[in-house]
Short mmCIF file of C-alpha atoms and ligand atoms in Angstrom, two decimals:
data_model
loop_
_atom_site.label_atom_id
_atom_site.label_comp_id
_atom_site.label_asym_id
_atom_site.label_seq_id
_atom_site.Cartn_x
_atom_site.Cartn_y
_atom_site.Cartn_z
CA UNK P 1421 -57.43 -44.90 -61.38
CA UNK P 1422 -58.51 -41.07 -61.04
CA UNK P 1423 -56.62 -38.50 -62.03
CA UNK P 1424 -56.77 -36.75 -58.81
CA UNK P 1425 -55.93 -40.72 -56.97
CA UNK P 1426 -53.04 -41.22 -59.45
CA UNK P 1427 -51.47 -37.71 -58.53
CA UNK P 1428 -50.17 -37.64 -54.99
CA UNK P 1429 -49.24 -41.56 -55.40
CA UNK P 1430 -47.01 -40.71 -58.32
CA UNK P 1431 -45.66 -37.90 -56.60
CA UNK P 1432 -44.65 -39.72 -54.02
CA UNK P 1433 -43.43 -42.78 -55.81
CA UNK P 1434 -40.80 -40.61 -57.87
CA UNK P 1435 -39.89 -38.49 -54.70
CA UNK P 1436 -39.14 -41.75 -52.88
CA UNK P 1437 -36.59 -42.64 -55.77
CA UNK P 1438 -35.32 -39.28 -56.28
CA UNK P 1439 -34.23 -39.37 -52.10
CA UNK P 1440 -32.82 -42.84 -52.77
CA UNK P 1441 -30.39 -41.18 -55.31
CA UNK P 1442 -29.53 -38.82 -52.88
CA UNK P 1443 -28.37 -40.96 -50.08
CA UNK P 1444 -26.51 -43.03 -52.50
CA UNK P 1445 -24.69 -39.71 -53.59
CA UNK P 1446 -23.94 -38.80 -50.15
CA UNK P 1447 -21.88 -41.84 -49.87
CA UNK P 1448 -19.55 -40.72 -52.53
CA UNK P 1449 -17.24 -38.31 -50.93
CA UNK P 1450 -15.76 -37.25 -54.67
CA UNK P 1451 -19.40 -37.03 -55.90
CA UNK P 1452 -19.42 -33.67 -57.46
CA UNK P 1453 -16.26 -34.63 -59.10
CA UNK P 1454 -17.31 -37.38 -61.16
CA UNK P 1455 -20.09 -35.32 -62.01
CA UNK P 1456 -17.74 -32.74 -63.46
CA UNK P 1457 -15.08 -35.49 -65.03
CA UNK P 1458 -18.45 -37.23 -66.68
CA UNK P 1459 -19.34 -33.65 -68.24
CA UNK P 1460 -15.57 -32.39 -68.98
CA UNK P 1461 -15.72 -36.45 -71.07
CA UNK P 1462 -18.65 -35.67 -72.77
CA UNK P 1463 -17.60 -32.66 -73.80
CA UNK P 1464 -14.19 -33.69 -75.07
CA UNK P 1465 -16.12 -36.83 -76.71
CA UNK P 1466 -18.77 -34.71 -78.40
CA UNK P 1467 -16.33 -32.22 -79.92
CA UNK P 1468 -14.51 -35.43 -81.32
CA UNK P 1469 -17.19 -37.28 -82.78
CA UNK P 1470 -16.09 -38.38 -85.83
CA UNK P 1471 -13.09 -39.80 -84.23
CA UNK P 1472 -14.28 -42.12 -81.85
CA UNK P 1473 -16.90 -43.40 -83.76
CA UNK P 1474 -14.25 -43.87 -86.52
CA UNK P 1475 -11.90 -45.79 -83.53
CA UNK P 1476 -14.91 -47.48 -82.48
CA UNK P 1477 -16.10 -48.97 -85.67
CA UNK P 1478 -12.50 -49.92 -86.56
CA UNK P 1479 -11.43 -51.75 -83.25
CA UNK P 1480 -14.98 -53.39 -83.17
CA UNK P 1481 -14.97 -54.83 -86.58
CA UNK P 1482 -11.30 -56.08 -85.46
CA UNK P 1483 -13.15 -58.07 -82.59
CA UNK P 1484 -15.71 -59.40 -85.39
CA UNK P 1485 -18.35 -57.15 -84.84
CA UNK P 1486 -20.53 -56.04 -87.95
CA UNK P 1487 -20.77 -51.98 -87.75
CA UNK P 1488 -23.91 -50.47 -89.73
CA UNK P 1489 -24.53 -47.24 -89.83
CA UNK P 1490 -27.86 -45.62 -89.70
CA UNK P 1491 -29.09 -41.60 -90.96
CA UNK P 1492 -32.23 -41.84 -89.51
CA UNK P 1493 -35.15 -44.52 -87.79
CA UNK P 1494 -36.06 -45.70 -91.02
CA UNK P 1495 -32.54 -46.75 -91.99
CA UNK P 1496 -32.37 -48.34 -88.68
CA UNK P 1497 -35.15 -50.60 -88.83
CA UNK P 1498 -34.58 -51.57 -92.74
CA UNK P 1499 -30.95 -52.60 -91.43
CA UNK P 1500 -32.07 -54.64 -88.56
CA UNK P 1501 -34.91 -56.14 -90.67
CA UNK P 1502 -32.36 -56.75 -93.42
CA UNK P 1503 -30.28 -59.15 -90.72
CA UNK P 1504 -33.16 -60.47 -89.07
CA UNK P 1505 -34.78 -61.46 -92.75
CA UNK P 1506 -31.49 -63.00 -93.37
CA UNK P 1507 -31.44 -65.36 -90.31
CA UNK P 1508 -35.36 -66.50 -90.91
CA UNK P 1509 -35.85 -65.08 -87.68
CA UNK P 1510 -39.82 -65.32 -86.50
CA UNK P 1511 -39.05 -64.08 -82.85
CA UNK P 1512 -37.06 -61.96 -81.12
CA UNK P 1513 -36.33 -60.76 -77.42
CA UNK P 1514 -35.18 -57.40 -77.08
CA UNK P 1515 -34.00 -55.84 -73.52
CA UNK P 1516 -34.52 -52.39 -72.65
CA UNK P 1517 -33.81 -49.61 -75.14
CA UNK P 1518 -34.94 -45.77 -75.45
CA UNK P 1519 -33.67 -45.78 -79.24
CA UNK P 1520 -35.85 -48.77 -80.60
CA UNK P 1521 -38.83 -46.80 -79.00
CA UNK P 1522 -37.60 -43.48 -80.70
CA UNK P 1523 -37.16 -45.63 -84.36
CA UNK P 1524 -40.66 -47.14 -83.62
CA UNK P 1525 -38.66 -50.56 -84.34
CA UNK P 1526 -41.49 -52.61 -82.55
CA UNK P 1527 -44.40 -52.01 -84.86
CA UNK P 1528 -41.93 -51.45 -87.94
CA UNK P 1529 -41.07 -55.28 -87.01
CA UNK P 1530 -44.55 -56.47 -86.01
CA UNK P 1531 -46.11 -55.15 -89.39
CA UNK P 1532 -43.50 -57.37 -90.96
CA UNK P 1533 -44.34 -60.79 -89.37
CA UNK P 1534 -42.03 -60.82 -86.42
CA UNK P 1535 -42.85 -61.14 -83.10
CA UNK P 1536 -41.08 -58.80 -80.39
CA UNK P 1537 -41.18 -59.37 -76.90
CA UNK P 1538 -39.67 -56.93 -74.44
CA UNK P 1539 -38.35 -58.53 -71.51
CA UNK P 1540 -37.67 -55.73 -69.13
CA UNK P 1541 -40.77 -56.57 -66.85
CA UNK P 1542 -41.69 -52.63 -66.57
CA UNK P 1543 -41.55 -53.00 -70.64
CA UNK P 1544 -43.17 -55.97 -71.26
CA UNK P 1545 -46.17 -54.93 -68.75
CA UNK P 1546 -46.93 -51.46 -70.93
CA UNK P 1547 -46.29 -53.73 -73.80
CA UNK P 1548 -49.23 -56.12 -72.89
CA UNK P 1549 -51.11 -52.80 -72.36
CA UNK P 1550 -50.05 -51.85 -75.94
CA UNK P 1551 -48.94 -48.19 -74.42
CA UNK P 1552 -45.37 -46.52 -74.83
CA UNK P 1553 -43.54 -46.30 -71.06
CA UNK P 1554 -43.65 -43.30 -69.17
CA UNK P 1555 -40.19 -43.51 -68.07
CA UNK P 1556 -37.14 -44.30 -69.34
CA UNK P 1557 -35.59 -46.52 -66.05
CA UNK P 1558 -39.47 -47.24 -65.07
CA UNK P 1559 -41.55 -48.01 -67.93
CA UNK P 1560 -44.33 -48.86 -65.50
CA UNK P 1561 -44.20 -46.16 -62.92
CA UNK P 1562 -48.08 -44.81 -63.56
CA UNK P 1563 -49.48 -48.51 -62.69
CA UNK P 1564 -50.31 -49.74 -59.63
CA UNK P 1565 -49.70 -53.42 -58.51
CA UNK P 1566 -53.39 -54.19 -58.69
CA UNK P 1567 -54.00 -52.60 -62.54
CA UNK P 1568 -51.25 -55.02 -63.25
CA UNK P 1569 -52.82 -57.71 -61.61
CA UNK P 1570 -55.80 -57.09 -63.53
CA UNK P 1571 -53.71 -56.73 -66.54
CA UNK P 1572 -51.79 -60.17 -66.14
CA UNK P 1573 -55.03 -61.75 -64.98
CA UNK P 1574 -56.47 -60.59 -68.50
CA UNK P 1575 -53.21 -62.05 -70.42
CA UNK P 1576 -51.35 -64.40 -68.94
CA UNK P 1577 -54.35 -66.08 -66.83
CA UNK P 1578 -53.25 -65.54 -63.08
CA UNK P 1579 -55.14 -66.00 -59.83
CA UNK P 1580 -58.03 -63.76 -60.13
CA UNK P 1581 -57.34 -60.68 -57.59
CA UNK P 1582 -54.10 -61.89 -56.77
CA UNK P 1583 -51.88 -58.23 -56.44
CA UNK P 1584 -48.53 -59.70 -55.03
CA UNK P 1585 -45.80 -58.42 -56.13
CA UNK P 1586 -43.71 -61.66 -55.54
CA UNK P 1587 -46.21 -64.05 -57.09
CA UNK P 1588 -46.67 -61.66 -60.09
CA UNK P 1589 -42.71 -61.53 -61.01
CA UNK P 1590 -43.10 -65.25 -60.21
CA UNK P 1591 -45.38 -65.30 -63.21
CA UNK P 1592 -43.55 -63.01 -65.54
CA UNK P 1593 -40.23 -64.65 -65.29
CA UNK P 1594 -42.10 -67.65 -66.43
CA UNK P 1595 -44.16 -66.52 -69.26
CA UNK P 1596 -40.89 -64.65 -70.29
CA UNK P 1597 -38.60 -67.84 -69.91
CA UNK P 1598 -40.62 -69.09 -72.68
CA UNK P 1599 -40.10 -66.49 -75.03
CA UNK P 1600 -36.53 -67.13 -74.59
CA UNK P 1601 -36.54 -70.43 -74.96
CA UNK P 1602 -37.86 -69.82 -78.31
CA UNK P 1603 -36.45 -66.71 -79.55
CA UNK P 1604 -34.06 -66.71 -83.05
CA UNK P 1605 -32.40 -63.51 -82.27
CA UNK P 1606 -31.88 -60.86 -79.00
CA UNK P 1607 -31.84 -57.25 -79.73
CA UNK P 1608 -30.59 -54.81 -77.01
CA UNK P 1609 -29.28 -51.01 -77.17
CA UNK P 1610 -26.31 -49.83 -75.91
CA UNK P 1611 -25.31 -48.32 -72.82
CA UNK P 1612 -21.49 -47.16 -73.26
CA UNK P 1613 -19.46 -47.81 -76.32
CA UNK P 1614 -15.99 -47.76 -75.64
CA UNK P 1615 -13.69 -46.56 -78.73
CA UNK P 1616 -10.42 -47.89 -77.48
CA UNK P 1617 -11.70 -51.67 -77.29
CA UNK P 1618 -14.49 -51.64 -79.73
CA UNK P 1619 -16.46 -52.73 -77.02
CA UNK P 1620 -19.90 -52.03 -75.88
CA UNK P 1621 -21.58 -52.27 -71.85
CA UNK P 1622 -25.62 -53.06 -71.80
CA UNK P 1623 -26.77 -52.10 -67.98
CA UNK P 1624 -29.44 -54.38 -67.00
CA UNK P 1625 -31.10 -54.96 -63.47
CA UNK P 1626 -32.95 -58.34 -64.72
CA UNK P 1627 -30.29 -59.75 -66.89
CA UNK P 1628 -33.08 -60.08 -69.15
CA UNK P 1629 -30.31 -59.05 -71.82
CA UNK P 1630 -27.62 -61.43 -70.81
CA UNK P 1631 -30.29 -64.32 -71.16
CA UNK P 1632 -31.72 -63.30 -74.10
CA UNK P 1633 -27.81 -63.25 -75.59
CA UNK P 1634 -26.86 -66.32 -74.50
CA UNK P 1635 -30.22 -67.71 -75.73
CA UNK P 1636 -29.48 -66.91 -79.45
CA UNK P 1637 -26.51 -66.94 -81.45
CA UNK P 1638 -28.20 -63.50 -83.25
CA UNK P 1639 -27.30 -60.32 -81.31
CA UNK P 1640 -28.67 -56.45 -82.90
CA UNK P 1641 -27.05 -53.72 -80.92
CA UNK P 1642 -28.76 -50.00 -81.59
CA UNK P 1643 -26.64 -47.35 -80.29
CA UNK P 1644 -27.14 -43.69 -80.81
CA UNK P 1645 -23.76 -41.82 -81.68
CA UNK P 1646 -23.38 -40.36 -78.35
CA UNK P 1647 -23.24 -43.52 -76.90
CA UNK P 1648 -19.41 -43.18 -77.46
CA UNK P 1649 -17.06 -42.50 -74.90
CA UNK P 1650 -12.92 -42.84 -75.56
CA UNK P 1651 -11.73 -45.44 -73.36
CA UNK P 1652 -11.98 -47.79 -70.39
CA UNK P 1653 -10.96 -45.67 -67.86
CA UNK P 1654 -13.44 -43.33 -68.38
CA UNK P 1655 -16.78 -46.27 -68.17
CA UNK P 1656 -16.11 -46.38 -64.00
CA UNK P 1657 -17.36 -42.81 -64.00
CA UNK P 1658 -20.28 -43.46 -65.98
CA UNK P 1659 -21.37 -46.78 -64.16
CA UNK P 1660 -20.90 -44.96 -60.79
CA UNK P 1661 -22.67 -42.58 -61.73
CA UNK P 1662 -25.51 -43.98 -63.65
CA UNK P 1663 -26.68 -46.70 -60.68
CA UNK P 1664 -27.00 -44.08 -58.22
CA UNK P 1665 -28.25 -41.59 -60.40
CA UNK P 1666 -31.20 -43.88 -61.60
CA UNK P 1667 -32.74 -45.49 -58.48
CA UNK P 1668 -29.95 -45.34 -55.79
CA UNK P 1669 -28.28 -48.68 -56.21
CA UNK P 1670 -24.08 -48.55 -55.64
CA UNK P 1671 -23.85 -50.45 -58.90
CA UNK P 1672 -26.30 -52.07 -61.39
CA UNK P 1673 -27.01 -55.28 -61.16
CA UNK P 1674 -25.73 -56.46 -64.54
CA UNK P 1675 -23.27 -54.59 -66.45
CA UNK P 1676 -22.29 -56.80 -69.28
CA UNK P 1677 -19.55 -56.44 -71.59
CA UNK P 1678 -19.61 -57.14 -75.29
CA UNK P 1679 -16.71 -57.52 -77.16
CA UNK P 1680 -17.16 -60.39 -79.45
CA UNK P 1681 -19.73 -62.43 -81.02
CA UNK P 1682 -20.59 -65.73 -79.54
CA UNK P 1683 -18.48 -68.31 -81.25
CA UNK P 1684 -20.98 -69.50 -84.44
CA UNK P 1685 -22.52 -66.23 -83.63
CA UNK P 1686 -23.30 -62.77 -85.19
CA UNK P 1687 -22.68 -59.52 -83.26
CA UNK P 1688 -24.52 -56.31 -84.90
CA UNK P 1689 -24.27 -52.64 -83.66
CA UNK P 1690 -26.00 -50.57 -85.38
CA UNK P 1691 -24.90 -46.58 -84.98
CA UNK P 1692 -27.76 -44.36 -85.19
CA UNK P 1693 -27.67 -40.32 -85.82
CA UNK P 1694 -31.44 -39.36 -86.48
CA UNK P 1695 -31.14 -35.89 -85.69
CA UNK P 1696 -28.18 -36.24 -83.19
CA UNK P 1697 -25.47 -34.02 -85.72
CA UNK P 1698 -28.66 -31.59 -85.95
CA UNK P 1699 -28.85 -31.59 -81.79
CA UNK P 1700 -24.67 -31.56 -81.84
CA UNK P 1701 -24.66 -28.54 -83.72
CA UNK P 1702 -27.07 -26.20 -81.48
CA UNK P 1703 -24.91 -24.80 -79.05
CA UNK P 1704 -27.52 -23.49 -76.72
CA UNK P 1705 -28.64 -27.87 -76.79
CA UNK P 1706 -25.87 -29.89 -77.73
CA UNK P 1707 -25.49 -30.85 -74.04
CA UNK P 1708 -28.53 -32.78 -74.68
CA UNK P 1709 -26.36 -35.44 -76.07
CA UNK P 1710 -23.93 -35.98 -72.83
CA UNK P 1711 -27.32 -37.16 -71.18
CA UNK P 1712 -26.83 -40.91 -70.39
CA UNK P 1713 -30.54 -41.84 -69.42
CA UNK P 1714 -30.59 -42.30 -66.19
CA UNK P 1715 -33.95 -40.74 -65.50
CA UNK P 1716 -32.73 -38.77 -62.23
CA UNK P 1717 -34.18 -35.62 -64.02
CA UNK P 1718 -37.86 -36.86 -63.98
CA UNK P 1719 -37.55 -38.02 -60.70
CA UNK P 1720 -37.23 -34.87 -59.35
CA UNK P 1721 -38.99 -32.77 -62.16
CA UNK P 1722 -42.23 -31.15 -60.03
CA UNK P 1723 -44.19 -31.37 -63.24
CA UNK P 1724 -43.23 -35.14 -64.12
CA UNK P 1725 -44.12 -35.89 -60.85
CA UNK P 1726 -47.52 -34.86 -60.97
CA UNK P 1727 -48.44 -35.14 -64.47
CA UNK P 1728 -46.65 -38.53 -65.50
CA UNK P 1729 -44.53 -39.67 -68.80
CA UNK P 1730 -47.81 -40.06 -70.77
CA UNK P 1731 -48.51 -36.42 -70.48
CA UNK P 1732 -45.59 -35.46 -72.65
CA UNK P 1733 -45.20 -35.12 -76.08
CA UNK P 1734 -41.99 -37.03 -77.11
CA UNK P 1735 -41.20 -40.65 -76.20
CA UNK P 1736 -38.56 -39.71 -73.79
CA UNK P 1737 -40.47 -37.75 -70.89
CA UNK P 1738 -39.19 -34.92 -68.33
CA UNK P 1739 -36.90 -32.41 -68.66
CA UNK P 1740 -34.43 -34.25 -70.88
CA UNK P 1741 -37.54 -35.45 -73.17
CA UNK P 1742 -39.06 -31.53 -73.27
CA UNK P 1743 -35.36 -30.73 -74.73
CA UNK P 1744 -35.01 -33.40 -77.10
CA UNK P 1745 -38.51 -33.22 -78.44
CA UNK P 1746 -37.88 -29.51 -79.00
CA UNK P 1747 -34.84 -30.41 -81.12
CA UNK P 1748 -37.18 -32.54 -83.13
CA UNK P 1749 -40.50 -30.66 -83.59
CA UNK P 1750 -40.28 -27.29 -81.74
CA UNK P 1751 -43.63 -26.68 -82.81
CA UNK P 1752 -45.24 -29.19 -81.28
CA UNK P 1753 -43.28 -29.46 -78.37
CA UNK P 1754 -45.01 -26.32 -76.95
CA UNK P 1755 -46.30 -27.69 -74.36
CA UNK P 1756 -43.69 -29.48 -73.06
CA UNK P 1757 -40.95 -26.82 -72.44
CA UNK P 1758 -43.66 -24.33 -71.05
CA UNK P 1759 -44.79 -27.04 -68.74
CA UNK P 1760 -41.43 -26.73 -66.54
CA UNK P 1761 -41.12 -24.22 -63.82
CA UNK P 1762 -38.08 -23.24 -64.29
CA UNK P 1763 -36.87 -24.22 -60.85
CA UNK P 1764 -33.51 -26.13 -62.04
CA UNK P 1765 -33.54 -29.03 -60.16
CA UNK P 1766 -33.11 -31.21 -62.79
CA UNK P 1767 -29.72 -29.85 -63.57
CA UNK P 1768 -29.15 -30.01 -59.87
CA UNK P 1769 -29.24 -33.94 -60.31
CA UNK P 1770 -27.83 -34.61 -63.49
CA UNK P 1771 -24.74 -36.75 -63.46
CA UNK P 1772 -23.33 -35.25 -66.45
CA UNK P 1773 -24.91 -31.61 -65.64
CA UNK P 1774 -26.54 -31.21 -68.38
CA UNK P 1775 -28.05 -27.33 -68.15
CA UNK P 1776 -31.24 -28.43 -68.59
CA UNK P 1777 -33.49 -26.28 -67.68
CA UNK P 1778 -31.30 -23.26 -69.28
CA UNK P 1779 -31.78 -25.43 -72.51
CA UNK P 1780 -35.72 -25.76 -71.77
CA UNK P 1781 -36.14 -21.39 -71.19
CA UNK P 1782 -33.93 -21.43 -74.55
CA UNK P 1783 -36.00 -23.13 -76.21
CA UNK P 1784 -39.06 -21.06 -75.51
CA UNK P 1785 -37.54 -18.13 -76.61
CA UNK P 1786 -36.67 -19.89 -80.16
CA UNK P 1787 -40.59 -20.98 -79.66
CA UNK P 1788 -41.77 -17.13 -79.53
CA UNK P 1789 -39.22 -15.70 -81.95
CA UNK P 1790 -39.97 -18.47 -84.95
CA UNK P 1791 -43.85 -17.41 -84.51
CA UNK P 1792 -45.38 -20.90 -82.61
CA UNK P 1793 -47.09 -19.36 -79.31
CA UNK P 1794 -50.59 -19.25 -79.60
CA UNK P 1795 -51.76 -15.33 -80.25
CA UNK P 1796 -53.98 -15.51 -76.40
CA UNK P 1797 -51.05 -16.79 -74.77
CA UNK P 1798 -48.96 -14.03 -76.44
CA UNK P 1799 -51.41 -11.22 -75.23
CA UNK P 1800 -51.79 -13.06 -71.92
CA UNK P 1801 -48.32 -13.14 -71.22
CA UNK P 1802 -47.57 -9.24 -72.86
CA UNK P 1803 -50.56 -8.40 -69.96
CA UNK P 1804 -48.49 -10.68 -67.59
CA UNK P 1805 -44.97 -8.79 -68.35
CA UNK P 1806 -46.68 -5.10 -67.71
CA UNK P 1807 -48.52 -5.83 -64.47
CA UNK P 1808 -45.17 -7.34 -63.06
CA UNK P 1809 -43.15 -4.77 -64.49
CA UNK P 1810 -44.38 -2.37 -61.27
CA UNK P 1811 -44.34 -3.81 -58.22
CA UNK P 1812 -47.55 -1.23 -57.24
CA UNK P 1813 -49.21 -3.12 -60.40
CA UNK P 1814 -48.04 -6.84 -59.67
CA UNK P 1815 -49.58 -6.19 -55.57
CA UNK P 1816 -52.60 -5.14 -56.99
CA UNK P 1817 -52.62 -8.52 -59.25
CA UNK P 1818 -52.00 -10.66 -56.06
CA UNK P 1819 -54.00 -9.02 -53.64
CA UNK P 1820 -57.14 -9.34 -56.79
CA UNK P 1821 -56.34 -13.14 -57.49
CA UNK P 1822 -56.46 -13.66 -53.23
CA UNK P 1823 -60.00 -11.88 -52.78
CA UNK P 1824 -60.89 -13.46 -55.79
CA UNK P 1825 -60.17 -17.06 -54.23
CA UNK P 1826 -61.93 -15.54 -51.21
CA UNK P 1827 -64.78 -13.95 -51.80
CA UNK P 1828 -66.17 -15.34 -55.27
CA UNK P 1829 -68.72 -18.32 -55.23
CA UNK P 1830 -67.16 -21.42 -55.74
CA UNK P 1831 -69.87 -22.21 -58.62
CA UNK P 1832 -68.30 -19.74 -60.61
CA UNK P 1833 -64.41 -20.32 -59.52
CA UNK P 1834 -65.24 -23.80 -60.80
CA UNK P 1835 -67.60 -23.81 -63.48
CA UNK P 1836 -67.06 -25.99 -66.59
CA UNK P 1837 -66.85 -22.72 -68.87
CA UNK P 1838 -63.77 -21.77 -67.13
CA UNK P 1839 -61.05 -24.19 -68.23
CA UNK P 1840 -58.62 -23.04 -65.84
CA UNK P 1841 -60.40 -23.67 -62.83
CA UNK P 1842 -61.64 -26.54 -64.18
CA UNK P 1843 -58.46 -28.26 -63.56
CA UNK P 1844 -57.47 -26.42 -60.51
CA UNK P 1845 -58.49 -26.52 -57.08
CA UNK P 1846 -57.57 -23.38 -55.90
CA UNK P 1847 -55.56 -22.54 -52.50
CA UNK P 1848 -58.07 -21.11 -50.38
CA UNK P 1849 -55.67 -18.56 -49.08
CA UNK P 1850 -52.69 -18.53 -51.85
CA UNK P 1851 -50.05 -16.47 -50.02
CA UNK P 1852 -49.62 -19.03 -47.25
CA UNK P 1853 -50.54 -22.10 -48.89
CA UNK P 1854 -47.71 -21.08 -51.33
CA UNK P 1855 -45.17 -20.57 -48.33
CA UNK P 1856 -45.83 -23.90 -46.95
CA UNK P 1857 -45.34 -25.92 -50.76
CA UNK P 1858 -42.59 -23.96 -50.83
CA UNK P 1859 -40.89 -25.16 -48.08
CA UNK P 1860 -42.43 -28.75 -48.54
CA UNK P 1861 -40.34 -28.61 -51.76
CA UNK P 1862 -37.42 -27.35 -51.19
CA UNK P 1863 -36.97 -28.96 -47.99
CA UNK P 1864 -33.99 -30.92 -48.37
CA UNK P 1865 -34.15 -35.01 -47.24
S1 SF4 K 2977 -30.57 -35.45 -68.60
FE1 SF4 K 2977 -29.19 -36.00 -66.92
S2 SF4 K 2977 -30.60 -36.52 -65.24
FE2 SF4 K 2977 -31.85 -36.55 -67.11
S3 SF4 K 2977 -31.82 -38.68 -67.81
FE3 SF4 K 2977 -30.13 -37.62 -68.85
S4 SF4 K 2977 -28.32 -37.95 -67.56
FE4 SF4 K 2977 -30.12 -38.44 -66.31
#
């Protein structure tokens, strides 16, 4: 599909999940306050680390659990290889997890003779497409039902032209039944680790996890060190918040426990920092770890919604993505964290309020002061600072830039040579095609 085709449908897509979330929130009269409670937890948990982790590992290894613990994505894969190599596993089905994708566990496994299927539909589909997913609660957002019609036509041999939706998840759940039929081991990540109980929650709306648990007696939890949170009283907040936050739902549809291994079983977790203690100590970021992945930020993100997951830089898109890329490689995260607008909507929707877009004009200025911005965008934007300075000089740059839309040819506006028209199509009378997006945007549902 065209870019210009893909645009407006993605748009709308996101915005139609995005005004799901918010009906969902309106029926929550204390809304705002689990939003706060969520935050004031993270907080407390974040400045405590050490401690819950420590409580964690020591009250899961009393339930039978085997605790690893992992620097970096390299340590993490050699660990879960190490288990997997162990057990003479061949296959394995993993659910849903944002921290296998960041370790680049698939390949790292694949190059090693074992298979991995992902069994979240949305992941299996840009699996089949050998792509990453362009969002972390919809892996599959930037397809349409007939590419993946196409797609499963290609590799799994259905009905030529055949788009339904109903008759397509017919097929998956099929093709996928098989895989765990004849899996040796299920790896999942971790939603919310609870420090009290030693117990973790995986958040499903498939079950694919559940299945793939029950299916094998080998289970390989990765959890990222922020995954932490002090007791049970404190995981109703989270689920509340993270069903509605994602795609409206009052609760997701499987939120399963683990406490124990299966009996004859094996129960892994496997706690992950790779950069987290670096992200921790950043002040201006370290609310980047009370984020909880519910993808509510993209949703509403104005550039996500037009440009798509794939456009980013970093595995995890949107706003949250454009911070924790910068945490990783600031240099080449450039793009990213001048790509948002500034317009704070994300933090408007975060269920943990993360500041995000605060953290996203931080970073920039880090991105200027350590040297990275490109010397034409520095001039441009020195040029940019002066004419605004005045408002005489910034109505003289507007009332240019409208006769310029006006009155030059359009052979020229949009000739190849100029690469920012080339991408553009410009408003034919900016002031008052500006008014109206305006108030398309911020029009409230
Ligand atoms: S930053 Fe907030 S809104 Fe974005 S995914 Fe994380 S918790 Fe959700």
């Amino acid at each position: 599909m065209s870019r210009e085709a893909l645009e407006p449908w993605h748009d709308r897509a996101l915005w139609f999940v995005r005004q799901k979330r918010d009906r969902a929130a309106r029926t929550v009269a204390e809304w705002e306050e689990l939003r706060q409670l969520a935050s004031q937890i993270k907080a407390h948990t974040m400045s405590r680390l050490d401690h819950y982790l420590e409580r964690f590992e020591r009250n899961a290894v009393r339930n039978g659990i085997q605790v690893h613990w992992a620097a970096d994505a390299q340590e993490h894969n050699r660990i879960v290889e190490g288990i997997l190599a162990r057990h003479n596993v061949r296959k394995v089905v993993k659910s849903k997890s944002m921290l296998t994708e960041e370790c680049g566990l698939n390949p790292y496994l694949q190059a090693r003779g074992i298979e991995v299927i992902d069994t979240d539909l949305g992941e299996r589909i840009v699996q089949l497409r050998d792509e990453p997913p362009s969002h972390i609660v919809l892996p599959a957002i930037h397809l349409k039902k007939e590419e993946v019609a196409a797609l499963f036509e290609a590799r799994l041999g259905t009905e030529p032209g055949n788009a339904d939706p109903t008759y397509l998840t017919y097929v998956a759940r099929k093709h996928l039944r098989e895989h765990f039929l004849s899996a040796d081991a299920a790896i999942t990540g971790v939603n919310f680790a609870v420090a009290d109980e030693g117990l973790f929650v995986v958040c499903t709306n498939e079950g694919n996890a559940d299945l793939g648990t029950a299916m094998t007696d080998l289970h390989i939890a990765s959890m990222g060190i922020e995954k932490v949170i002090p007791s049970l009283e404190h995981l109703g907040i989270f689920t509340r918040l993270l069903a509605r936050s994602a795609t409206g739902q009052p609760v997701t549809t499987y939120t399963s426990h683990f406490k124990r291994p299966k009996p004859g079983g094996e129960l892994h977790v496997v706690i992950v920092d790779n950069g987290r203690s670096a992200i921790l100590g950043n002040e201006s970021n370290a609310q980047a770890l009370h984020c909880i992945r519910c993808g509510a930020c993209m949703n509403t993100c104005p550039t996500y919604r037009r440009s798509g997951g794939h456009s980013y830089g970093y595995i995890v898109p949107g706003p949250i993505g454009s911070s924790l890329g910068a945490s990783r490689d600031l240099k080449r995260s450039g793009a990213d964290i001048y790509n948002c607008t500034l317009c704070g909507s994300c933090s408007n929707v975060c269920p943990t309020r993360i500041d995000l877009h605060r953290q996203l004009y931080a970073w920039r200025k880090v991105y200027v002061e350590r040297g990275h911005l490109p010397p034409k965008k520095r001039w441009l934007y020195r040029a940019g600072a002066w004419m605004l300075r005045s408002p005489v000089r910034a109505r003289i740059l507007f009332g240019t830039a409208k006769w310029a839309t006006r009155l030059l040819p359009r052979r020229l506006l949009y000739h190849p040579a100029n690469v920012w028209g080339r991408t553009r199509e410009l408003p034919e009378f900016a002031p008052k095609t500006f008014a109206r997006l305006y108030k398309e945007r911020t029009r409230e549902p």
